[in-house]
């Protein structure tokens, strides 16, 4: 049974992102949870990119390096030295609410049979006039409630877990450059470790501003999806059929865009629709390339 102030470890992978990480660490330094009851482990995924001179780290923060490429390899390196009974995960570009850790701890204490929780991701934008990429993100990005309640998983931008689960089912699959949180979540669910959605557990995340950023993400997801597939013998014709099925417009997507983006103009809805199918094509193409021998990309 957890005590009233269990020790917590916050794990943050980073890759050439010191500026945005500073905002994340600043938010963690301001947490309402006692600073002596949690530690922060930053896992730097580029050992050649050292902490900048004059960089401010909270007193309870440790920076480690992990040379194996990928955020899941970085998280696993942090897990090896983590001391917390509860493990919290976020990303270097995220800004947690001031009560983020306290909310997670309180939930675990009042729900002793809960093993994992996922929280809400609140997007913010560069300006009031949204780009096509930002419009897409406002409709489709970070549907945590769906991930948690329907799929039994959570993105590692906003997830907490009891340490016991990792001891039981193992760490993240560090061969994956994307989708490792999903793969681990499925393993946890199959092992009987449920997950709850906690809407009061909030981090802020910047919406991706341009199409290149969002396409790079789709590429990583496609490469990550290839890691889940065992049948790599699909013929070229079979791939073409799969591609057409994936990228063709569906009534479900159109209804979702109109429902979730009900405040958007018709032109803005069209922008979202266009980006949606462009990204489907990027993701599907990358998945096929990785299945046929291409190395998965992290950018």
mmCIF file of N, CA and C in Angstrom, residues 79-184:
data_model
loop_
_atom_site.group_PDB
_atom_site.id
_atom_site.type_symbol
_atom_site.label_atom_id
_atom_site.label_comp_id
_atom_site.label_asym_id
_atom_site.label_seq_id
_atom_site.Cartn_x
_atom_site.Cartn_y
_atom_site.Cartn_z
ATOM 1 N N UNK A 79 14.932 4.156 -16.420
ATOM 2 C CA UNK A 79 14.268 3.167 -15.557
ATOM 3 C C UNK A 79 15.275 2.366 -14.734
ATOM 4 N N UNK A 80 16.444 2.141 -15.284
ATOM 5 C CA UNK A 80 17.462 1.343 -14.590
ATOM 6 C C UNK A 80 17.917 1.988 -13.278
ATOM 7 N N UNK A 81 17.831 3.317 -13.179
ATOM 8 C CA UNK A 81 18.304 3.988 -11.957
ATOM 9 C C UNK A 81 17.170 4.648 -11.182
ATOM 10 N N UNK A 82 15.936 4.501 -11.673
ATOM 11 C CA UNK A 82 14.800 5.152 -11.021
ATOM 12 C C UNK A 82 14.550 4.563 -9.636
ATOM 13 N N UNK A 83 14.276 5.433 -8.661
ATOM 14 C CA UNK A 83 14.043 5.005 -7.289
ATOM 15 C C UNK A 83 12.561 5.042 -6.886
ATOM 16 N N UNK A 84 11.710 5.592 -7.737
ATOM 17 C CA UNK A 84 10.336 5.836 -7.349
ATOM 18 C C UNK A 84 9.455 4.602 -7.282
ATOM 19 N N UNK A 85 8.498 4.631 -6.329
ATOM 20 C CA UNK A 85 7.421 3.631 -6.293
ATOM 21 C C UNK A 85 6.438 3.906 -7.425
ATOM 22 N N UNK A 86 6.313 5.180 -7.757
ATOM 23 C CA UNK A 86 5.472 5.617 -8.870
ATOM 24 C C UNK A 86 6.377 6.248 -9.920
ATOM 25 N N UNK A 87 6.129 5.909 -11.178
ATOM 26 C CA UNK A 87 6.924 6.435 -12.284
ATOM 27 C C UNK A 87 6.037 7.317 -13.151
ATOM 28 N N UNK A 88 6.490 8.543 -13.403
ATOM 29 C CA UNK A 88 5.758 9.458 -14.265
ATOM 30 C C UNK A 88 6.545 9.721 -15.536
ATOM 31 N N UNK A 89 5.839 9.808 -16.659
ATOM 32 C CA UNK A 89 6.497 10.008 -17.947
ATOM 33 C C UNK A 89 5.924 11.242 -18.642
ATOM 34 N N UNK A 90 6.825 12.046 -19.172
ATOM 35 C CA UNK A 90 6.432 13.143 -20.049
ATOM 36 C C UNK A 90 7.561 13.375 -21.042
ATOM 37 N N UNK A 91 7.385 14.373 -21.909
ATOM 38 C CA UNK A 91 8.369 14.648 -22.951
ATOM 39 C C UNK A 91 8.967 16.035 -22.766
ATOM 40 N N UNK A 92 10.090 16.269 -23.415
ATOM 41 C CA UNK A 92 10.822 17.522 -23.219
ATOM 42 C C UNK A 92 10.061 18.743 -23.716
ATOM 43 N N UNK A 93 9.100 18.549 -24.623
ATOM 44 C CA UNK A 93 8.334 19.686 -25.136
ATOM 45 C C UNK A 93 7.013 19.888 -24.394
ATOM 46 N N UNK A 94 6.829 19.184 -23.293
ATOM 47 C CA UNK A 94 5.593 19.272 -22.521
ATOM 48 C C UNK A 94 5.772 20.175 -21.299
ATOM 49 N N UNK A 95 4.672 20.797 -20.871
ATOM 50 C CA UNK A 95 4.688 21.666 -19.697
ATOM 51 C C UNK A 95 3.600 21.174 -18.738
ATOM 52 N N UNK A 96 3.971 20.477 -17.672
ATOM 53 C CA UNK A 96 2.968 19.961 -16.736
ATOM 54 C C UNK A 96 2.305 21.073 -15.931
ATOM 55 N N UNK A 97 1.020 20.869 -15.612
ATOM 56 C CA UNK A 97 0.345 21.744 -14.668
ATOM 57 C C UNK A 97 1.054 21.659 -13.319
ATOM 58 N N UNK A 98 0.896 22.699 -12.509
ATOM 59 C CA UNK A 98 1.615 22.797 -11.239
ATOM 60 C C UNK A 98 1.248 21.667 -10.276
ATOM 61 N N UNK A 99 0.046 21.107 -10.410
ATOM 62 C CA UNK A 99 -0.403 20.033 -9.515
ATOM 63 C C UNK A 99 -0.318 18.661 -10.174
ATOM 64 N N UNK A 100 0.476 18.553 -11.217
ATOM 65 C CA UNK A 100 0.532 17.325 -12.027
ATOM 66 C C UNK A 100 0.911 16.109 -11.188
ATOM 67 N N UNK A 101 2.021 16.196 -10.470
ATOM 68 C CA UNK A 101 2.463 15.042 -9.671
ATOM 69 C C UNK A 101 1.500 14.794 -8.516
ATOM 70 N N UNK A 102 1.058 15.834 -7.840
ATOM 71 C CA UNK A 102 0.130 15.684 -6.708
ATOM 72 C C UNK A 102 -1.163 15.004 -7.149
ATOM 73 N N UNK A 103 -1.660 15.371 -8.317
ATOM 74 C CA UNK A 103 -2.892 14.768 -8.831
ATOM 75 C C UNK A 103 -2.710 13.278 -9.066
ATOM 76 N N UNK A 104 -1.578 12.901 -9.648
ATOM 77 C CA UNK A 104 -1.305 11.484 -9.902
ATOM 78 C C UNK A 104 -1.200 10.706 -8.595
ATOM 79 N N UNK A 105 -0.440 11.236 -7.646
ATOM 80 C CA UNK A 105 -0.249 10.539 -6.366
ATOM 81 C C UNK A 105 -1.581 10.388 -5.638
ATOM 82 N N UNK A 106 -2.355 11.453 -5.596
ATOM 83 C CA UNK A 106 -3.647 11.394 -4.908
ATOM 84 C C UNK A 106 -4.554 10.350 -5.541
ATOM 85 N N UNK A 107 -4.509 10.244 -6.863
ATOM 86 C CA UNK A 107 -5.358 9.258 -7.525
ATOM 87 C C UNK A 107 -4.937 7.835 -7.159
ATOM 88 N N UNK A 108 -3.640 7.569 -7.162
ATOM 89 C CA UNK A 108 -3.174 6.233 -6.802
ATOM 90 C C UNK A 108 -3.512 5.895 -5.354
ATOM 91 N N UNK A 109 -3.401 6.859 -4.462
ATOM 92 C CA UNK A 109 -3.692 6.618 -3.048
ATOM 93 C C UNK A 109 -5.172 6.317 -2.844
ATOM 94 N N UNK A 110 -6.027 7.024 -3.549
ATOM 95 C CA UNK A 110 -7.476 6.830 -3.381
ATOM 96 C C UNK A 110 -8.024 5.709 -4.261
ATOM 97 N N UNK A 111 -7.191 5.170 -5.133
ATOM 98 C CA UNK A 111 -7.584 4.042 -5.988
ATOM 99 C C UNK A 111 -6.460 3.008 -5.921
ATOM 100 N N UNK A 112 -6.385 2.333 -4.809
ATOM 101 C CA UNK A 112 -5.252 1.443 -4.538
ATOM 102 C C UNK A 112 -5.163 0.270 -5.519
ATOM 103 N N UNK A 113 -6.258 -0.058 -6.200
ATOM 104 C CA UNK A 113 -6.230 -1.154 -7.162
ATOM 105 C C UNK A 113 -5.869 -0.688 -8.571
ATOM 106 N N UNK A 114 -5.594 0.604 -8.720
ATOM 107 C CA UNK A 114 -5.224 1.144 -10.028
ATOM 108 C C UNK A 114 -3.714 1.055 -10.210
ATOM 109 N N UNK A 115 -3.288 0.611 -11.377
ATOM 110 C CA UNK A 115 -1.858 0.439 -11.642
ATOM 111 C C UNK A 115 -1.280 1.468 -12.607
ATOM 112 N N UNK A 116 -2.137 1.983 -13.507
ATOM 113 C CA UNK A 116 -1.658 2.939 -14.505
ATOM 114 C C UNK A 116 -2.699 4.033 -14.685
ATOM 115 N N UNK A 117 -2.248 5.239 -14.991
ATOM 116 C CA UNK A 117 -3.177 6.304 -15.334
ATOM 117 C C UNK A 117 -2.627 7.116 -16.515
ATOM 118 N N UNK A 118 -3.529 7.625 -17.323
ATOM 119 C CA UNK A 118 -3.182 8.535 -18.399
ATOM 120 C C UNK A 118 -3.976 9.814 -18.227
ATOM 121 N N UNK A 119 -3.372 10.947 -18.520
ATOM 122 C CA UNK A 119 -4.030 12.226 -18.322
ATOM 123 C C UNK A 119 -4.277 12.977 -19.618
ATOM 124 N N UNK A 120 -4.828 14.160 -19.469
ATOM 125 C CA UNK A 120 -5.230 14.978 -20.610
ATOM 126 C C UNK A 120 -4.036 15.744 -21.173
ATOM 127 N N UNK A 121 -4.027 15.905 -22.485
ATOM 128 C CA UNK A 121 -3.015 16.707 -23.172
ATOM 129 C C UNK A 121 -3.712 17.939 -23.743
ATOM 130 N N UNK A 122 -3.288 19.099 -23.281
ATOM 131 C CA UNK A 122 -3.903 20.369 -23.682
ATOM 132 C C UNK A 122 -2.984 21.064 -24.687
ATOM 133 N N UNK A 123 -3.462 21.250 -25.892
ATOM 134 C CA UNK A 123 -2.638 21.872 -26.933
ATOM 135 C C UNK A 123 -2.579 23.389 -26.768
ATOM 136 N N UNK A 124 -1.433 23.963 -27.140
ATOM 137 C CA UNK A 124 -1.361 25.408 -27.281
ATOM 138 C C UNK A 124 -0.678 25.732 -28.609
ATOM 139 N N UNK A 125 -0.919 26.966 -29.093
ATOM 140 C CA UNK A 125 -0.567 27.319 -30.460
ATOM 141 C C UNK A 125 0.335 28.546 -30.487
ATOM 142 N N UNK A 126 1.046 28.724 -31.607
ATOM 143 C CA UNK A 126 1.964 29.851 -31.732
ATOM 144 C C UNK A 126 1.234 31.185 -31.863
ATOM 145 N N UNK A 127 0.047 31.175 -32.471
ATOM 146 C CA UNK A 127 -0.733 32.403 -32.609
ATOM 147 C C UNK A 127 -2.202 32.029 -32.754
ATOM 148 N N UNK A 128 -3.059 33.048 -32.766
ATOM 149 C CA UNK A 128 -4.497 32.811 -32.872
ATOM 150 C C UNK A 128 -4.886 32.288 -34.254
ATOM 151 N N UNK A 129 -4.078 32.613 -35.278
ATOM 152 C CA UNK A 129 -4.350 32.133 -36.630
ATOM 153 C C UNK A 129 -3.634 30.798 -36.830
ATOM 154 N N UNK A 130 -4.405 29.715 -36.884
ATOM 155 C CA UNK A 130 -3.814 28.377 -36.927
ATOM 156 C C UNK A 130 -3.426 27.980 -38.350
ATOM 157 N N UNK A 131 -2.293 27.315 -38.470
ATOM 158 C CA UNK A 131 -1.877 26.743 -39.740
ATOM 159 C C UNK A 131 -2.678 25.476 -40.013
ATOM 160 N N UNK A 132 -2.560 24.942 -41.222
ATOM 161 C CA UNK A 132 -3.260 23.698 -41.555
ATOM 162 C C UNK A 132 -2.820 22.563 -40.636
ATOM 163 N N UNK A 133 -1.520 22.520 -40.314
ATOM 164 C CA UNK A 133 -1.017 21.480 -39.412
ATOM 165 C C UNK A 133 -1.626 21.625 -38.026
ATOM 166 N N UNK A 134 -1.713 22.864 -37.531
ATOM 167 C CA UNK A 134 -2.295 23.097 -36.204
ATOM 168 C C UNK A 134 -3.786 22.782 -36.182
ATOM 169 N N UNK A 135 -4.479 23.112 -37.273
ATOM 170 C CA UNK A 135 -5.900 22.757 -37.369
ATOM 171 C C UNK A 135 -6.071 21.238 -37.288
ATOM 172 N N UNK A 136 -5.212 20.519 -38.007
ATOM 173 C CA UNK A 136 -5.264 19.054 -37.950
ATOM 174 C C UNK A 136 -5.041 18.562 -36.526
ATOM 175 N N UNK A 137 -4.018 19.109 -35.865
ATOM 176 C CA UNK A 137 -3.724 18.690 -34.496
ATOM 177 C C UNK A 137 -4.902 18.974 -33.566
ATOM 178 N N UNK A 138 -5.582 20.108 -33.770
ATOM 179 C CA UNK A 138 -6.708 20.462 -32.899
ATOM 180 C C UNK A 138 -7.832 19.439 -32.980
ATOM 181 N N UNK A 139 -7.901 18.722 -34.096
ATOM 182 C CA UNK A 139 -8.961 17.730 -34.286
ATOM 183 C C UNK A 139 -8.491 16.318 -33.942
ATOM 184 N N UNK A 140 -7.268 15.964 -34.362
ATOM 185 C CA UNK A 140 -6.858 14.564 -34.304
ATOM 186 C C UNK A 140 -5.761 14.234 -33.289
ATOM 187 N N UNK A 141 -5.042 15.232 -32.779
ATOM 188 C CA UNK A 141 -3.879 14.911 -31.936
ATOM 189 C C UNK A 141 -4.271 14.533 -30.510
ATOM 190 N N UNK A 142 -3.547 13.583 -29.960
ATOM 191 C CA UNK A 142 -3.563 13.259 -28.526
ATOM 192 C C UNK A 142 -4.960 12.974 -27.982
ATOM 193 N N UNK A 143 -5.637 12.023 -28.587
ATOM 194 C CA UNK A 143 -6.957 11.632 -28.076
ATOM 195 C C UNK A 143 -6.767 10.651 -26.918
ATOM 196 N N UNK A 144 -6.248 11.184 -25.810
ATOM 197 C CA UNK A 144 -5.884 10.336 -24.682
ATOM 198 C C UNK A 144 -7.065 9.560 -24.116
ATOM 199 N N UNK A 145 -8.209 10.194 -24.035
ATOM 200 C CA UNK A 145 -9.378 9.505 -23.472
ATOM 201 C C UNK A 145 -9.701 8.252 -24.279
ATOM 202 N N UNK A 146 -9.608 8.351 -25.598
ATOM 203 C CA UNK A 146 -9.823 7.193 -26.470
ATOM 204 C C UNK A 146 -8.743 6.139 -26.236
ATOM 205 N N UNK A 147 -7.470 6.573 -26.199
ATOM 206 C CA UNK A 147 -6.388 5.620 -25.992
ATOM 207 C C UNK A 147 -6.577 4.841 -24.688
ATOM 208 N N UNK A 148 -6.906 5.565 -23.627
ATOM 209 C CA UNK A 148 -6.996 4.944 -22.311
ATOM 210 C C UNK A 148 -8.249 4.082 -22.176
ATOM 211 N N UNK A 149 -9.398 4.668 -22.470
ATOM 212 C CA UNK A 149 -10.664 3.977 -22.197
ATOM 213 C C UNK A 149 -10.971 2.863 -23.187
ATOM 214 N N UNK A 150 -10.562 3.044 -24.441
ATOM 215 C CA UNK A 150 -10.912 2.059 -25.473
ATOM 216 C C UNK A 150 -9.766 1.075 -25.726
ATOM 217 N N UNK A 151 -8.536 1.601 -25.819
ATOM 218 C CA UNK A 151 -7.405 0.752 -26.189
ATOM 219 C C UNK A 151 -6.602 0.253 -25.001
ATOM 220 N N UNK A 152 -6.807 0.858 -23.821
ATOM 221 C CA UNK A 152 -6.075 0.410 -22.634
ATOM 222 C C UNK A 152 -4.618 0.814 -22.641
ATOM 223 N N UNK A 153 -4.282 1.894 -23.383
ATOM 224 C CA UNK A 153 -2.898 2.366 -23.478
ATOM 225 C C UNK A 153 -2.859 3.857 -23.138
ATOM 226 N N UNK A 154 -1.661 4.420 -23.130
ATOM 227 C CA UNK A 154 -1.494 5.859 -22.915
ATOM 228 C C UNK A 154 -0.214 6.300 -23.591
ATOM 229 N N UNK A 155 -0.219 7.512 -24.124
ATOM 230 C CA UNK A 155 1.022 8.058 -24.643
ATOM 231 C C UNK A 155 1.921 8.445 -23.468
ATOM 232 N N UNK A 156 3.231 8.355 -23.675
ATOM 233 C CA UNK A 156 4.173 8.648 -22.596
ATOM 234 C C UNK A 156 4.375 10.146 -22.399
ATOM 235 N N UNK A 157 3.659 10.978 -23.133
ATOM 236 C CA UNK A 157 3.672 12.409 -22.845
ATOM 237 C C UNK A 157 2.998 12.701 -21.514
ATOM 238 N N UNK A 158 2.072 11.832 -21.107
ATOM 239 C CA UNK A 158 1.336 12.045 -19.851
ATOM 240 C C UNK A 158 0.838 10.720 -19.301
ATOM 241 N N UNK A 159 1.736 9.993 -18.678
ATOM 242 C CA UNK A 159 1.399 8.683 -18.129
ATOM 243 C C UNK A 159 2.123 8.467 -16.800
ATOM 244 N N UNK A 160 1.415 7.851 -15.851
ATOM 245 C CA UNK A 160 2.016 7.412 -14.604
ATOM 246 C C UNK A 160 1.737 5.928 -14.420
ATOM 247 N N UNK A 161 2.673 5.251 -13.786
ATOM 248 C CA UNK A 161 2.545 3.820 -13.554
ATOM 249 C C UNK A 161 3.195 3.455 -12.223
ATOM 250 N N UNK A 162 2.668 2.441 -11.596
ATOM 251 C CA UNK A 162 3.380 1.874 -10.444
ATOM 252 C C UNK A 162 4.619 1.132 -10.955
ATOM 253 N N UNK A 163 5.650 1.187 -10.179
ATOM 254 C CA UNK A 163 6.905 0.536 -10.576
ATOM 255 C C UNK A 163 6.722 -0.973 -10.743
ATOM 256 N N UNK A 164 5.802 -1.538 -9.970
ATOM 257 C CA UNK A 164 5.584 -2.990 -9.984
ATOM 258 C C UNK A 164 5.322 -3.528 -11.396
ATOM 259 N N UNK A 165 4.658 -2.735 -12.216
ATOM 260 C CA UNK A 165 4.310 -3.230 -13.553
ATOM 261 C C UNK A 165 5.559 -3.467 -14.383
ATOM 262 N N UNK A 166 6.477 -2.520 -14.344
ATOM 263 C CA UNK A 166 7.718 -2.694 -15.105
ATOM 264 C C UNK A 166 8.509 -3.892 -14.570
ATOM 265 N N UNK A 167 8.496 -4.076 -13.251
ATOM 266 C CA UNK A 167 9.168 -5.240 -12.676
ATOM 267 C C UNK A 167 8.531 -6.535 -13.160
ATOM 268 N N UNK A 168 7.226 -6.486 -13.439
ATOM 269 C CA UNK A 168 6.495 -7.684 -13.827
ATOM 270 C C UNK A 168 6.578 -7.984 -15.319
ATOM 271 N N UNK A 169 6.381 -6.968 -16.164
ATOM 272 C CA UNK A 169 6.285 -7.245 -17.608
ATOM 273 C C UNK A 169 7.487 -6.755 -18.405
ATOM 274 N N UNK A 170 8.398 -6.029 -17.755
ATOM 275 C CA UNK A 170 9.583 -5.562 -18.453
ATOM 276 C C UNK A 170 9.460 -4.123 -18.927
ATOM 277 N N UNK A 171 10.543 -3.622 -19.496
ATOM 278 C CA UNK A 171 10.621 -2.227 -19.924
ATOM 279 C C UNK A 171 10.014 -2.051 -21.319
ATOM 280 N N UNK A 172 10.191 -0.853 -21.879
ATOM 281 C CA UNK A 172 9.722 -0.567 -23.234
ATOM 282 C C UNK A 172 10.549 -1.352 -24.250
ATOM 283 N N UNK A 173 9.962 -1.629 -25.390
ATOM 284 C CA UNK A 173 10.681 -2.258 -26.496
ATOM 285 C C UNK A 173 11.554 -1.192 -27.155
ATOM 286 N N UNK A 174 12.859 -1.217 -26.868
ATOM 287 C CA UNK A 174 13.727 -0.150 -27.363
ATOM 288 C C UNK A 174 14.197 -0.360 -28.796
ATOM 289 N N UNK A 175 13.642 -1.373 -29.464
ATOM 290 C CA UNK A 175 13.892 -1.510 -30.895
ATOM 291 C C UNK A 175 12.951 -0.624 -31.707
ATOM 292 N N UNK A 176 11.913 -0.108 -31.047
ATOM 293 C CA UNK A 176 10.936 0.733 -31.723
ATOM 294 C C UNK A 176 11.300 2.205 -31.561
ATOM 295 N N UNK A 177 11.208 2.952 -32.651
ATOM 296 C CA UNK A 177 11.417 4.396 -32.585
ATOM 297 C C UNK A 177 10.099 5.138 -32.382
ATOM 298 N N UNK A 178 8.983 4.474 -32.610
ATOM 299 C CA UNK A 178 7.662 5.048 -32.378
ATOM 300 C C UNK A 178 6.721 3.918 -31.987
ATOM 301 N N UNK A 179 5.719 4.254 -31.165
ATOM 302 C CA UNK A 179 4.727 3.250 -30.797
ATOM 303 C C UNK A 179 5.124 2.367 -29.640
ATOM 304 N N UNK A 180 6.261 2.629 -29.011
ATOM 305 C CA UNK A 180 6.678 1.803 -27.884
ATOM 306 C C UNK A 180 5.772 1.935 -26.682
ATOM 307 N N UNK A 181 5.145 3.103 -26.509
ATOM 308 C CA UNK A 181 4.197 3.272 -25.404
ATOM 309 C C UNK A 181 2.952 2.427 -25.640
ATOM 310 N N UNK A 182 2.514 2.364 -26.899
ATOM 311 C CA UNK A 182 1.357 1.522 -27.240
ATOM 312 C C UNK A 182 1.675 0.046 -27.017
ATOM 313 N N UNK A 183 2.838 -0.390 -27.515
ATOM 314 C CA UNK A 183 3.215 -1.808 -27.367
ATOM 315 C C UNK A 183 3.309 -2.192 -25.896
ATOM 316 N N UNK A 184 3.928 -1.309 -25.071
ATOM 317 C CA UNK A 184 4.053 -1.602 -23.644
ATOM 318 C C UNK A 184 2.681 -1.609 -22.978
#
